[in-house]
Short mmCIF file of C-alpha atoms in Angstrom, two decimals:
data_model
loop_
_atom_site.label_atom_id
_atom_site.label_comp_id
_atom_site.label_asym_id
_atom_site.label_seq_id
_atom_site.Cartn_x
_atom_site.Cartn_y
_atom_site.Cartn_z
CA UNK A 1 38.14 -51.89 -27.10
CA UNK A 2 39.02 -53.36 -23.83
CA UNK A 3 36.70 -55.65 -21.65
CA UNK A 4 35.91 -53.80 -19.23
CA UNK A 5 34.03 -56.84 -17.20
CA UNK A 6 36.82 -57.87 -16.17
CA UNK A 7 38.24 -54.70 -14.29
CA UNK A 8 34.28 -53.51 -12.88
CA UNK A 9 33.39 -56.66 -11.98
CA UNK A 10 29.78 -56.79 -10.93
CA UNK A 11 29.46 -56.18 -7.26
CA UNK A 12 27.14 -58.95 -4.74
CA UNK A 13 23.76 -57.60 -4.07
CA UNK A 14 23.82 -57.39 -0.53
CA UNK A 15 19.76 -56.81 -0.34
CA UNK A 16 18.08 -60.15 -0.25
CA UNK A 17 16.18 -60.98 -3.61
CA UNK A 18 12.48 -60.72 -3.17
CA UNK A 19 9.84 -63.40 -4.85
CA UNK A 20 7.99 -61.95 -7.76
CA UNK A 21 4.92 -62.35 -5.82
CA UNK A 22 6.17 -60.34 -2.48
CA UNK A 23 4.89 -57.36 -2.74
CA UNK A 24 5.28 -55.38 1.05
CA UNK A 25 1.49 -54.06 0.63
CA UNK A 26 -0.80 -56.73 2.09
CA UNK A 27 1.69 -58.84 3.86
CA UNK A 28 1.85 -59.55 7.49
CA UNK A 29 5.37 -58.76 9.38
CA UNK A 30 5.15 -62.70 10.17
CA UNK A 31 5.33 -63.40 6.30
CA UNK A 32 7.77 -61.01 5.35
CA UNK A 33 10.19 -61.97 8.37
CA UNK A 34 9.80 -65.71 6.77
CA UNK A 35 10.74 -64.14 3.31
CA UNK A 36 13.58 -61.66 4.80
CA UNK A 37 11.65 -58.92 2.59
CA UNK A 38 12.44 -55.53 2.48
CA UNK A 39 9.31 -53.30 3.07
CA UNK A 40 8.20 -49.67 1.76
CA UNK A 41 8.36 -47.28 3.99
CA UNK A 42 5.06 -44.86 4.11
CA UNK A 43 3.78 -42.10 6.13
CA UNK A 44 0.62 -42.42 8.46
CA UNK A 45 -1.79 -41.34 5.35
CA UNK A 46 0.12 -43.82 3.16
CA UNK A 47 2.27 -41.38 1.18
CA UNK A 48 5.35 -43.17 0.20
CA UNK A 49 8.83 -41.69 2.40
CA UNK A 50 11.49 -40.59 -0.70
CA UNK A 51 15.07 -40.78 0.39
CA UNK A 52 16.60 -37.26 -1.44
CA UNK A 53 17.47 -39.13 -5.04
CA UNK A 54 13.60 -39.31 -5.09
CA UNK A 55 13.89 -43.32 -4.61
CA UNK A 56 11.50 -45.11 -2.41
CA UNK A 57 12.66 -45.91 0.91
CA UNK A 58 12.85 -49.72 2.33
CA UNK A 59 13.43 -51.40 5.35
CA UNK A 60 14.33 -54.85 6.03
CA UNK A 61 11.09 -56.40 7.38
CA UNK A 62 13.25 -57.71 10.74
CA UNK A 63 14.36 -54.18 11.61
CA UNK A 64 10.39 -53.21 11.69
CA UNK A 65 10.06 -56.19 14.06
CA UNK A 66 12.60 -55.20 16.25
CA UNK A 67 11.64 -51.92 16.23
CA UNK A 68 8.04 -52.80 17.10
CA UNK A 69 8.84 -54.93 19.81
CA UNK A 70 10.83 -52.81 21.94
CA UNK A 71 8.64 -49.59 21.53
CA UNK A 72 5.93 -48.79 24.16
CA UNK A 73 2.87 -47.01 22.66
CA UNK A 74 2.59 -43.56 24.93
CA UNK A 75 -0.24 -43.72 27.26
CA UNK A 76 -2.09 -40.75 27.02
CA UNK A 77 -4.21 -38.81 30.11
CA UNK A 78 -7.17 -39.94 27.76
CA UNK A 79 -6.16 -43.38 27.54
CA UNK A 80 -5.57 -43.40 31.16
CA UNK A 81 -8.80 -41.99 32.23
CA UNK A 82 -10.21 -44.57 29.56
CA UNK A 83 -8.72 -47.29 31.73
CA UNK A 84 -9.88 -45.98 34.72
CA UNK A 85 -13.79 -45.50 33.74
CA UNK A 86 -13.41 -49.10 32.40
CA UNK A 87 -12.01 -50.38 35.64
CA UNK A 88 -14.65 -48.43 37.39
CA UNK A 89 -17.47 -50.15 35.34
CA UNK A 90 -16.09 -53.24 35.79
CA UNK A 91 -16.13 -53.06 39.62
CA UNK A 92 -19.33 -51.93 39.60
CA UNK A 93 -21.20 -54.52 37.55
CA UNK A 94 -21.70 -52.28 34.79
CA UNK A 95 -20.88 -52.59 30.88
CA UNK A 96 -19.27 -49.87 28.70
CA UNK A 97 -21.68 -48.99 27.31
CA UNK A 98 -23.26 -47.75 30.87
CA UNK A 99 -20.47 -45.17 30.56
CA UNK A 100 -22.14 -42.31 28.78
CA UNK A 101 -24.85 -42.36 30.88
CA UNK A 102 -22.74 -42.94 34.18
CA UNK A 103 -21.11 -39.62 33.01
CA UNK A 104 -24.44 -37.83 31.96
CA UNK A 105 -25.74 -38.36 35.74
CA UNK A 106 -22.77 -37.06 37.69
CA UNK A 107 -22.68 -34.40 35.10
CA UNK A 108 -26.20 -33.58 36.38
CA UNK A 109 -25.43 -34.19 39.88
CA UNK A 110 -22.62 -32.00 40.15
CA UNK A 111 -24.54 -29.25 38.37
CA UNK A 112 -27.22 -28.89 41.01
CA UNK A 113 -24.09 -29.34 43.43
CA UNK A 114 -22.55 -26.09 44.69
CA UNK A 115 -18.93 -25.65 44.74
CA UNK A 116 -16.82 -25.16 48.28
CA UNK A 117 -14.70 -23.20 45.97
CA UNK A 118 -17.52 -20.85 44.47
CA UNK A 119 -18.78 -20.87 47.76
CA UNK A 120 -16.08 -20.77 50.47
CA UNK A 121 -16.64 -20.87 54.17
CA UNK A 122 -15.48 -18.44 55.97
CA UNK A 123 -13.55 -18.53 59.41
CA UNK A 124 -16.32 -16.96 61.37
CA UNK A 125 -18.46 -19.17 59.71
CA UNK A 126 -16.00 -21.84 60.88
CA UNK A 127 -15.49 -20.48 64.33
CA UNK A 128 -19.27 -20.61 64.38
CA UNK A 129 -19.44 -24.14 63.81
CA UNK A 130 -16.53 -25.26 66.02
CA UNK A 131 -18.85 -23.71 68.54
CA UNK A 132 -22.03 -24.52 67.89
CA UNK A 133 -22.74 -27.70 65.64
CA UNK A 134 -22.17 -29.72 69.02
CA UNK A 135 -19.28 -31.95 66.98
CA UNK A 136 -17.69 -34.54 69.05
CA UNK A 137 -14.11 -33.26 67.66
CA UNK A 138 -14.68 -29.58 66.70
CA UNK A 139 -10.87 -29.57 65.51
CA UNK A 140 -11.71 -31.58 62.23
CA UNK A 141 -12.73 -28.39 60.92
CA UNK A 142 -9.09 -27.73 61.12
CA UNK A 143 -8.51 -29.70 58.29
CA UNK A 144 -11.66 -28.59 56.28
CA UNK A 145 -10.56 -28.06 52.47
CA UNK A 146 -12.62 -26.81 50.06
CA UNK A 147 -10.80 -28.92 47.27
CA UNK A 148 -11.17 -31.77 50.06
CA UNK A 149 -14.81 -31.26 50.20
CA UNK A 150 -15.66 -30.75 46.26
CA UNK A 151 -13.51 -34.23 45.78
CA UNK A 152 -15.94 -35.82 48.04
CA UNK A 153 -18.97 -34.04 46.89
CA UNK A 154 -17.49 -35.98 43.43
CA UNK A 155 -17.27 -38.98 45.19
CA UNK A 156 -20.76 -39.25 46.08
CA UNK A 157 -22.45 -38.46 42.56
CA UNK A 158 -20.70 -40.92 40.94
CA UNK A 159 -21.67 -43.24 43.93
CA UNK A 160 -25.12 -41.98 43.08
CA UNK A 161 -25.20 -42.36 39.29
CA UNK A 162 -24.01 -45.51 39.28
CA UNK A 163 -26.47 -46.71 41.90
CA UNK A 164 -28.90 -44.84 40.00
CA UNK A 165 -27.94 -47.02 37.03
CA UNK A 166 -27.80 -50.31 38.50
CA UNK A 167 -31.37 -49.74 39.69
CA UNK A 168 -32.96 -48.73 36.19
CA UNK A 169 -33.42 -49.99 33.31
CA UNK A 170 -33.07 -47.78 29.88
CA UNK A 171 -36.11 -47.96 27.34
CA UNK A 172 -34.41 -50.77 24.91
CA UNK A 173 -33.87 -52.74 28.58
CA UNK A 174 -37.60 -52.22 29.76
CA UNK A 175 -38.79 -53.02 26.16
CA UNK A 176 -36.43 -56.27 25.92
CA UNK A 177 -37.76 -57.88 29.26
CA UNK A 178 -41.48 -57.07 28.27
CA UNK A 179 -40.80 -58.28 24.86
CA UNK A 180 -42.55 -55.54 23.86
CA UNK A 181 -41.39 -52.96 21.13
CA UNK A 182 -40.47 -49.65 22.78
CA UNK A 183 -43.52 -47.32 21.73
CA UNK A 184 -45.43 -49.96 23.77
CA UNK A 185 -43.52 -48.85 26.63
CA UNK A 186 -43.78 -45.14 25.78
CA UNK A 187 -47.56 -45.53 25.61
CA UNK A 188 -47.69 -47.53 29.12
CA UNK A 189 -45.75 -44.78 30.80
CA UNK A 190 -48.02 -42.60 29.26
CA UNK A 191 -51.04 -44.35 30.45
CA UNK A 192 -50.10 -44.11 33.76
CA UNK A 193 -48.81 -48.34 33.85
CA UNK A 194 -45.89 -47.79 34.01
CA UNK A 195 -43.08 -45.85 36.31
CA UNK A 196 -40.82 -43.23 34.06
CA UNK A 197 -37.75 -41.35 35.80
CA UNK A 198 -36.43 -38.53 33.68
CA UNK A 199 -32.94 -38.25 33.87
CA UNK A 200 -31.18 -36.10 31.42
CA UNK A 201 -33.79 -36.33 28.49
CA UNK A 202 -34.10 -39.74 28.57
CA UNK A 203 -36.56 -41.95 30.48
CA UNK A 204 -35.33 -44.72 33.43
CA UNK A 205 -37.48 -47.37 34.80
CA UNK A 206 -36.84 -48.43 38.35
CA UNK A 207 -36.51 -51.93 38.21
CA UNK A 208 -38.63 -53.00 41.07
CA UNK A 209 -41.73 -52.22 39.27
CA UNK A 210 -40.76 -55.62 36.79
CA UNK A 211 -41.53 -59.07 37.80
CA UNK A 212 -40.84 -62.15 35.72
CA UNK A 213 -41.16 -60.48 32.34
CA UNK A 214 -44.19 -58.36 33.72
CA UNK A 215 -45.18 -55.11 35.12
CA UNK A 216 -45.86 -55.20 38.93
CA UNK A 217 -49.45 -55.89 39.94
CA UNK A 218 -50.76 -53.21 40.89
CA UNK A 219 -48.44 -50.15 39.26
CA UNK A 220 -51.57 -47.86 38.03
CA UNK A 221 -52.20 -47.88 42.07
CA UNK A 222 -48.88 -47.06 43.10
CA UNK A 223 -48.62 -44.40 40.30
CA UNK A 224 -51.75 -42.60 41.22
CA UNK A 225 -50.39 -42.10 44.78
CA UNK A 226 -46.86 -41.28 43.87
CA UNK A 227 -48.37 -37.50 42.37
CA UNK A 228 -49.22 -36.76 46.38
CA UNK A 229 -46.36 -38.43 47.78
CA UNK A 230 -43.67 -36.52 45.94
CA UNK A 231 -41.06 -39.17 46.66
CA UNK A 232 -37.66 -39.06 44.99
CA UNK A 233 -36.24 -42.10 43.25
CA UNK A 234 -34.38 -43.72 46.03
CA UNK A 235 -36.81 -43.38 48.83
CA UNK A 236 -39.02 -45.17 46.71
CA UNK A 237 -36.86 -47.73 45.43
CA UNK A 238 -36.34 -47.96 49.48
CA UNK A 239 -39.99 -47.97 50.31
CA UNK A 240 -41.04 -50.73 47.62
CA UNK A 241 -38.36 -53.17 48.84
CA UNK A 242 -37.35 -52.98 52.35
CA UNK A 243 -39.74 -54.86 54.98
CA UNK A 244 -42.48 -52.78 56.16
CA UNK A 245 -43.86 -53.72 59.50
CA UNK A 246 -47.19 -52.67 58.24
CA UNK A 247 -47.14 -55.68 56.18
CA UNK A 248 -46.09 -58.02 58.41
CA UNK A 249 -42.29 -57.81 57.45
CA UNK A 250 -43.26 -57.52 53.69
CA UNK A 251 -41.72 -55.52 51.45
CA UNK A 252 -44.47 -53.34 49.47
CA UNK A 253 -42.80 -55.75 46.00
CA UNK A 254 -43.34 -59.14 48.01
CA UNK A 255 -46.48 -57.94 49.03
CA UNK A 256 -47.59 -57.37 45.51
CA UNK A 257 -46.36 -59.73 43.93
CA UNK A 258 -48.23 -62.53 46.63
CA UNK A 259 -51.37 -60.79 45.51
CA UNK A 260 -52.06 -58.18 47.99
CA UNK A 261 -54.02 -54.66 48.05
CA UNK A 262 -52.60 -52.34 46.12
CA UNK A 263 -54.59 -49.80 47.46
CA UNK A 264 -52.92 -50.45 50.53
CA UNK A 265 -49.52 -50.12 49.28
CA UNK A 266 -51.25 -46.89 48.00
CA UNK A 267 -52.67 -45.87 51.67
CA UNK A 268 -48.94 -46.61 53.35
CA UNK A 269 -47.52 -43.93 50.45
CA UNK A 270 -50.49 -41.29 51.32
CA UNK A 271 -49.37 -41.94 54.98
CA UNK A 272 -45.02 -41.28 54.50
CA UNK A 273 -46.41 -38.20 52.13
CA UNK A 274 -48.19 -36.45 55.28
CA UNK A 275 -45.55 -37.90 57.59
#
């Protein structure tokens, strides 16, 4: 019988050799670029791609580099509006994880907001207007859009939430700078020694009423009069720390917190309740 060696000689494997030990699970593309490996090729849930003779498929690991490198992951709307919320946070002093609750309060907002669109002007009413609401340039209703008008109306509730954010503190938050565990706080809220904002299920605590780890003197005072005053959150927040010339340029908190009266503080909020 012939030798056949001779006329089939063996042909140069072309693939480099791998190590024994270089296996392409649990390698990094840095390690298997320095080893010129060739790597398996799988599907998202890790089933293994078969080229049509049923035989694994591989890859050399600096194809997969290349590859990688000059691909772009697609930016989706959600990743996108992702972005945006983050810069938004960012500008406004806030952390991410303010961003459920900066979205739960312009959720509420715009739900007790009425729509220009569900609830269009009409051009008499606008004739109306142009005629009567004594504007200094009656032809900027000319422009009136209701889209125009519901953007803005968006504008200002997320102007609001966040405000509204930056100026309370969550439970955990009140709790931390009382170093108090958070049923304490439930049960001073509930004793009328704390201040408690409902928003969306979950309690806020304005954070004027805290002052150097402590309640503000005086807060069962200003709690008892805040049932006949009827003030929303931001006129109060603006009431307890803006001067008041019935103070002597005070703010209400300065007051307070110098040892004054509450009962004035509580007489001044009678007083803006019958104003």
């Amino acid at each position: 019988m012939a030798d056949t060696r001779k006329a089939n000689p063996p042909t140069r494997r072309t693939t480099p050799r791998r190590r024994k030990n270089d296996a392409s699970e649990g390698v990094t593309i840095d390690q298997a670029l320095k080893d010129d490996m060739q790597l398996n090729l799988v599907t998202p849930s890790g089933q293994p791609v078969l080229a049509s003779s049923g035989r694994q498929l591989e890859v050399p690991a600096r194809i997969v580099e290349q590859n990688l490198g000059s691909r772009k992951p697609e930016s989706t709307p959600q990743d996108q509006a992702a972005a945006v919320m983050a810069t938004l946070l960012s500008d406004l002093g806030l952390s991410l994880e303010d961003a459920t609750s900066l979205a739960d309060h312009v959720r509420a907002h715009m739900k007790r907001s009425t729509s220009s669109r569900t609830a269009p002007v009409s051009q008499s009413d606008l004739d109306y207007l142009r005629d009567h609401a004594g504007l200094s340039d009656p032809s900027t209703l000319d422009d009136w859009r209701p889209e125009a008008e519901d953007k803005l109306r968006a504008e200002i509730a997320v102007a609001n939430a966040a405000q509204f954010i930056l100026d309370t503190l969550s439970r955990d938050e009140a709790a931390h700078l009382l170093n108090r565990d958070r049923t304490v706080v439930s049960r001073r809220v509930s004793n009328g020694q704390l201040l408690a904002v409902q928003r969306d299920g979950r309690p806020r605590f304005p954070s004027w009423q805290f002052y150097k780890g402590e309640a503000l003197p005086g807060m069962s005072e200003i709690i008892g009069a805040l049932t006949s005053a009827e003030m929303d959150t931001v006129s109060l927040g603006n009431f307890m720390t803006l001067p008041n010339d019935e103070l002597d340029g005070l703010s209400p908190v300065d007051y307070l917190v110098g040892g004054g009266d509450p009962e004035v503080i509580a007489a001044l909020l009678d007083a803006v309740a019958r104003s």
